[in-house]
Short mmCIF file of C-alpha atoms in Angstrom, two decimals:
data_model
loop_
_atom_site.label_atom_id
_atom_site.label_comp_id
_atom_site.label_asym_id
_atom_site.label_seq_id
_atom_site.Cartn_x
_atom_site.Cartn_y
_atom_site.Cartn_z
CA MET K 1 1.06 26.29 1.04
CA SER K 2 -2.17 24.34 1.05
CA PHE K 3 -3.60 20.89 0.58
CA PRO K 4 -5.47 19.82 -2.56
CA LEU K 5 -9.02 21.08 -2.73
CA ASP K 6 -10.39 17.62 -3.45
CA TRP K 7 -9.29 16.31 -0.04
CA PRO K 8 -11.92 15.86 2.66
CA ALA K 9 -12.66 18.85 4.86
CA GLU K 10 -10.30 19.20 7.82
CA CYS K 11 -7.86 16.69 6.38
CA PRO K 12 -5.42 16.56 7.93
CA SER K 13 -6.86 17.88 11.16
CA ALA K 14 -5.78 21.24 12.51
CA VAL K 15 -3.81 19.61 15.30
CA THR K 16 -1.67 17.50 12.97
CA PRO K 17 2.00 18.45 13.46
CA ASP K 18 4.11 19.98 10.72
CA ALA K 19 6.18 17.53 8.74
CA GLU K 20 9.74 17.39 10.00
CA GLY K 21 12.77 15.15 10.17
CA GLU K 22 14.04 12.03 8.43
CA VAL K 23 11.61 9.56 6.92
CA PHE K 24 12.00 6.38 4.91
CA ARG K 25 9.75 5.08 2.14
CA ILE K 26 9.80 1.93 0.02
CA VAL K 27 10.20 2.77 -3.68
CA LYS K 28 10.56 0.92 -6.98
CA GLU K 29 12.60 3.41 -8.97
CA ASN K 30 16.09 4.83 -8.49
CA PRO K 31 16.04 7.76 -8.27
CA PRO K 32 12.52 7.69 -6.81
CA GLY K 33 9.89 8.71 -9.34
CA ALA K 34 6.50 10.35 -9.12
CA SER K 35 4.82 6.94 -9.28
CA ASP K 36 6.59 5.99 -6.05
CA MET K 37 4.90 8.87 -4.26
CA LEU K 38 1.23 8.49 -5.13
CA SER K 39 -1.42 8.19 -2.44
CA HIS K 40 -4.39 5.87 -2.71
CA HIS K 41 -6.49 9.01 -3.11
CA GLU K 42 -4.54 9.84 -6.24
CA THR K 43 -4.56 6.34 -7.70
CA GLY K 44 -8.23 5.86 -6.84
CA LYS K 45 -7.52 2.75 -4.81
CA LEU K 46 -9.77 1.64 -1.97
CA PRO K 47 -12.33 4.44 -2.02
CA LYS K 48 -14.01 2.96 1.08
CA ALA K 49 -10.87 3.26 3.21
CA ASP K 50 -10.46 6.10 5.70
CA PRO K 51 -10.87 9.17 3.46
CA CYS K 52 -8.16 11.22 5.12
CA LEU K 53 -5.58 8.50 5.67
CA ARG K 54 -5.73 7.55 1.99
CA CYS K 55 -4.72 11.11 1.05
CA GLY K 56 -1.40 10.64 2.82
CA LEU K 57 1.70 8.58 2.16
CA SER K 58 3.13 5.94 4.49
CA VAL K 59 6.66 6.55 5.71
CA PHE K 60 8.74 5.23 8.58
CA ARG K 61 10.99 7.13 10.96
CA THR K 62 13.68 4.45 10.93
CA LEU K 63 15.42 2.53 8.18
CA ASP K 64 14.97 -0.71 10.10
CA ASP K 65 11.20 -0.33 10.25
CA ALA K 66 11.09 0.38 6.51
CA LEU K 67 13.24 -2.69 5.87
CA ASN K 68 10.91 -4.84 7.97
CA GLN K 69 7.96 -3.60 5.93
CA GLN K 70 9.82 -4.41 2.72
CA LYS K 71 10.56 -7.93 3.92
CA LEU K 72 6.94 -8.32 4.90
CA LEU K 73 5.61 -7.27 1.49
CA PRO K 74 8.55 -7.50 -0.93
CA ARG K 75 6.64 -6.40 -4.02
CA LEU K 76 6.08 -2.94 -2.57
CA GLY K 77 9.52 -2.22 -3.98
CA LYS K 78 13.11 -3.31 -3.68
CA ARG K 79 14.55 0.01 -2.56
CA ILE K 80 14.39 2.14 0.55
CA ALA K 81 14.59 5.90 0.05
CA LYS K 82 15.35 8.51 2.67
CA GLY K 83 13.90 11.98 2.74
CA HIS K 84 14.12 14.96 5.03
CA LEU K 85 10.83 16.75 5.58
CA THR K 86 10.29 20.28 6.80
CA ASP K 87 7.24 22.33 7.64
CA ALA K 88 7.21 23.47 4.01
CA ASP K 89 6.41 19.91 2.94
CA GLY K 90 3.10 19.42 4.71
CA LYS K 91 1.90 17.68 7.85
CA ALA K 92 2.85 14.31 9.33
CA ALA K 93 1.64 12.23 12.22
CA PRO K 94 2.37 8.79 13.65
CA THR K 95 -0.47 6.32 13.24
CA PRO K 96 -2.11 4.68 16.20
CA GLY K 97 -1.56 0.97 16.57
CA GLN K 98 1.32 -1.42 16.77
CA GLN K 99 3.47 -0.35 13.82
CA PRO K 100 6.41 1.43 15.40
CA THR K 101 7.40 4.70 13.71
CA HIS K 102 4.82 4.29 10.94
CA THR K 103 3.83 7.81 9.98
CA ILE K 104 1.40 9.33 7.53
CA TRP K 105 2.75 12.27 5.56
CA TRP K 106 0.21 14.62 4.00
CA PRO K 107 2.19 16.62 1.43
CA PHE K 108 1.20 20.12 0.41
CA GLU K 109 -0.08 20.54 -3.12
CA GLY K 110 2.66 21.15 -5.67
CA ILE K 111 5.48 19.61 -3.66
CA ASP K 112 7.94 17.58 -5.75
CA ARG K 113 7.81 14.64 -3.39
CA ALA K 114 10.16 12.31 -5.24
CA ALA K 115 12.89 14.96 -5.40
CA LYS K 116 13.06 14.98 -1.62
CA PHE K 117 14.12 11.33 -1.48
CA VAL K 118 17.30 9.46 -2.31
CA VAL K 119 17.68 5.70 -2.33
CA VAL K 120 19.79 4.57 0.61
CA GLN K 121 19.39 0.81 0.38
CA GLU K 122 18.80 -1.70 -2.37
CA VAL K 123 17.28 -5.02 -1.35
CA ALA K 124 18.51 -8.13 -3.11
CA MET Q 2 3.17 -7.05 -14.35
CA MET Q 3 1.72 -9.17 -11.54
CA TRP Q 4 2.80 -12.77 -11.04
CA GLU Q 5 1.03 -15.47 -13.03
CA ILE Q 6 -1.65 -17.38 -11.15
CA ILE Q 7 -1.47 -21.15 -11.47
CA GLY Q 8 -4.59 -22.38 -9.76
CA VAL Q 9 -8.22 -23.38 -9.90
CA PRO Q 10 -10.82 -20.60 -10.16
CA VAL Q 11 -13.28 -20.55 -7.25
CA ASP Q 12 -16.48 -18.66 -6.59
CA SER Q 13 -15.34 -15.22 -5.47
CA LYS Q 14 -18.65 -14.49 -3.73
CA ARG Q 15 -17.45 -16.42 -0.69
CA PHE Q 16 -14.98 -13.61 0.05
CA GLU Q 17 -17.40 -10.72 -0.30
CA PRO Q 18 -17.58 -8.00 0.79
CA PHE Q 19 -13.80 -8.26 1.44
CA GLU Q 20 -13.79 -5.39 3.89
CA PRO Q 21 -11.13 -5.26 6.62
CA LEU Q 22 -12.27 -6.24 10.08
CA ARG Q 23 -8.96 -5.80 11.89
CA ILE Q 24 -6.03 -4.13 10.13
CA LEU Q 25 -2.75 -5.76 11.16
CA ASN Q 26 -0.51 -3.88 8.75
CA TYR Q 27 -1.04 -0.57 7.00
CA TYR Q 28 1.07 0.90 4.22
CA ASP Q 29 -0.72 3.49 2.08
CA GLY Q 30 -3.77 1.38 2.87
CA PRO Q 31 -4.65 -1.88 4.62
CA ARG Q 32 -2.14 -4.55 3.55
CA ILE Q 33 -2.63 -7.35 6.07
CA PHE Q 34 -6.04 -7.65 7.67
CA THR Q 35 -8.74 -10.00 8.83
CA PHE Q 36 -12.20 -10.07 7.33
CA HIS Q 37 -15.34 -12.12 7.56
CA ALA Q 38 -16.09 -14.24 4.53
CA ALA Q 39 -19.66 -14.54 3.28
CA ASP Q 40 -20.23 -17.57 5.51
CA ASP Q 41 -18.89 -15.56 8.47
CA GLU Q 42 -15.64 -17.51 8.55
CA LEU Q 43 -12.72 -15.44 9.83
CA CYS Q 44 -10.05 -15.05 7.14
CA LEU Q 45 -6.63 -13.43 6.90
CA ALA Q 46 -5.68 -11.45 3.80
CA CYS Q 47 -2.08 -10.58 3.02
CA TRP Q 48 -1.27 -8.21 0.14
CA SER Q 49 0.95 -9.87 -2.43
CA ASP Q 50 1.16 -7.72 -5.54
CA GLU Q 51 -0.51 -4.96 -7.53
CA ASP Q 52 -0.49 -3.03 -10.76
CA GLU Q 53 -2.28 0.11 -11.88
CA THR Q 54 -5.68 -1.54 -11.98
CA GLN Q 55 -5.79 -4.25 -9.34
CA SER Q 56 -4.38 -5.64 -6.12
CA ARG Q 57 -3.71 -9.28 -5.25
CA PHE Q 58 -4.08 -10.85 -1.82
CA LEU Q 59 -3.22 -14.25 -0.35
CA VAL Q 60 -6.19 -15.42 1.72
CA LEU Q 61 -6.78 -18.25 4.13
CA PRO Q 62 -9.08 -19.03 7.06
CA VAL Q 63 -7.60 -18.28 10.46
CA SER Q 64 -8.53 -18.61 14.09
CA GLU Q 65 -8.62 -15.77 16.60
CA ARG Q 66 -5.66 -17.52 18.25
CA ILE Q 67 -3.51 -17.19 15.14
CA VAL Q 68 -4.37 -13.50 14.88
CA SER Q 69 -3.48 -12.88 18.50
CA ASP Q 70 -0.26 -14.88 18.12
CA LEU Q 71 0.67 -12.74 15.11
CA GLU Q 72 0.07 -9.57 17.08
CA ALA Q 73 1.97 -10.89 20.08
CA GLY Q 74 4.99 -11.91 18.05
CA LEU Q 75 4.54 -15.63 18.64
CA LEU Q 76 4.10 -16.25 14.91
CA SER Q 77 5.72 -14.72 11.85
CA VAL Q 78 3.38 -13.78 9.02
CA ARG Q 79 4.85 -16.52 6.84
CA GLU Q 80 4.12 -19.05 9.57
CA ALA Q 81 0.52 -17.86 9.68
CA LEU Q 82 0.32 -18.44 5.93
CA ALA Q 83 1.97 -21.86 6.16
CA GLN Q 84 -0.63 -24.02 4.47
CA PRO Q 85 -0.13 -26.27 1.46
CA GLN Q 86 -2.60 -24.16 -0.45
CA PHE Q 87 -4.60 -20.99 -0.05
CA TRP Q 88 -6.78 -18.65 -2.02
CA VAL Q 89 -5.61 -15.81 -4.18
CA VAL Q 90 -8.06 -12.92 -4.47
CA ASP Q 91 -7.74 -10.12 -7.01
CA THR Q 92 -9.54 -6.84 -6.39
CA GLY Q 93 -10.02 -3.83 -8.61
CA ILE Q 94 -8.76 -0.46 -7.43
CA GLU Q 95 -12.17 0.21 -5.97
CA GLY Q 96 -11.78 -2.87 -3.77
CA VAL Q 97 -14.34 -5.05 -5.55
CA ILE Q 98 -13.29 -8.65 -6.10
CA ARG Q 99 -12.50 -9.51 -9.72
CA GLY Q 100 -11.51 -13.14 -9.29
CA ALA Q 101 -10.43 -15.82 -6.87
CA TRP Q 102 -8.38 -18.98 -7.22
CA LEU Q 103 -7.23 -21.90 -5.11
CA VAL Q 104 -3.46 -21.95 -5.41
CA LYS Q 105 -0.71 -24.22 -4.13
CA ALA Q 106 1.72 -22.41 -1.88
CA ILE Q 107 4.65 -23.63 -3.96
CA ASP Q 108 3.19 -21.83 -6.98
CA VAL Q 109 3.40 -18.43 -5.30
CA PRO Q 110 6.67 -16.64 -6.14
CA GLU Q 111 8.97 -16.20 -3.16
CA ASP Q 112 8.96 -12.41 -3.48
CA ALA Q 113 5.16 -12.32 -3.59
CA GLN Q 114 4.83 -13.41 0.03
CA PRO Q 115 6.40 -12.34 3.33
CA GLN Q 116 9.98 -13.37 3.85
CA VAL Q 117 10.50 -16.26 6.23
CA GLY Q 118 10.72 -15.13 9.84
CA THR Q 119 9.42 -11.59 9.28
CA MET Q 120 7.14 -10.45 12.05
CA LEU Q 121 4.23 -8.06 11.68
CA HIS Q 122 6.43 -5.35 13.15
CA ARG Q 123 10.13 -5.12 13.83
CA SER Q 124 9.54 -4.82 17.55
CA LEU Q 125 7.98 -8.27 17.58
CA GLU Q 126 11.11 -10.39 17.66
CA PRO Q 127 10.45 -14.09 18.09
CA VAL Q 128 9.54 -14.54 21.74
CA VAL Q 129 11.79 -17.54 22.29
CA ARG Q 130 14.82 -15.62 20.99
CA LYS Q 131 13.92 -12.58 23.07
CA ARG Q 132 13.51 -14.65 26.23
CA MET Q 133 16.81 -16.40 25.63
CA MET Q 134 18.56 -13.03 25.33
CA ILE Q 135 16.98 -11.62 28.47
CA GLU Q 136 16.87 -14.64 30.73
CA PRO Q 137 19.56 -17.07 29.58
CA LEU Q 138 20.16 -18.56 33.01
CA GLN Q 139 16.64 -18.56 34.36
CA ILE Q 140 15.13 -21.20 32.08
CA PRO Q 141 15.58 -24.80 33.20
CA GLY Q 142 17.03 -26.80 30.34
CA GLY Q 143 14.16 -29.21 30.11
CA ILE Q 144 11.58 -26.46 29.87
CA LEU Q 145 13.58 -24.61 27.23
CA ARG Q 146 14.03 -27.82 25.23
CA SER Q 147 10.30 -28.59 25.31
CA SER Q 148 9.43 -25.00 24.47
CA LEU Q 149 11.68 -25.06 21.45
CA GLU Q 150 10.17 -28.33 20.33
CA GLU Q 151 6.76 -26.69 20.38
CA VAL Q 152 7.85 -23.81 18.10
#
């Protein structure tokens, strides 16, 4: 398994841990669709942002942290989806800073990301 | 489709270059951040909405004190945005500003701004509530009453 060739060199870095465990992501569709799992690198958004971070997807390690993020920015989506990542899915690392359990997941090329997630909570 | 802007167009150059100074919230990219406006005024930007081609932010001037209070959990994000009106800034996917408007807060849809009482992070529960849970018997009544009145 490998990362897309158009990612920056050494992204993610060699010391980034394998993806593993439960993660939660805010989505718009149920079941989650491919459009729920696009990185800024793929959508072309914010080309001046950190070039490696924008190749990854934001996830949280707890449902409560994902719910807080949804309440903070409701139009991100009205559903929380849970996925279980393994080392076959890519690399993942917590981000520095104050956001507890916020994690960047760098998926391997060709992974069906949406299929790994199921909606576990709908927000009114 | 993004929410309809009801407001007065303003010169968007005042917000350029609209590059994050301090990122307070990150989700696939910077969502809540400070930046320096063209006149060097410190501003807070809070992501509100987006579609395939642009992103929309609520923007208002802030003090360093408000930023530190947000990070310390003394203010919710909605409280930091609590002004009768603020600017709405639309950027293209490349981050370049496409337009800016002065908008009344009441004209921003409820689901296009942070929910009331939501802190930057879940760990930042309101300090008064946290203190009351931890030290219910150690706060003299008068001090607690005056503290609550200040919130």
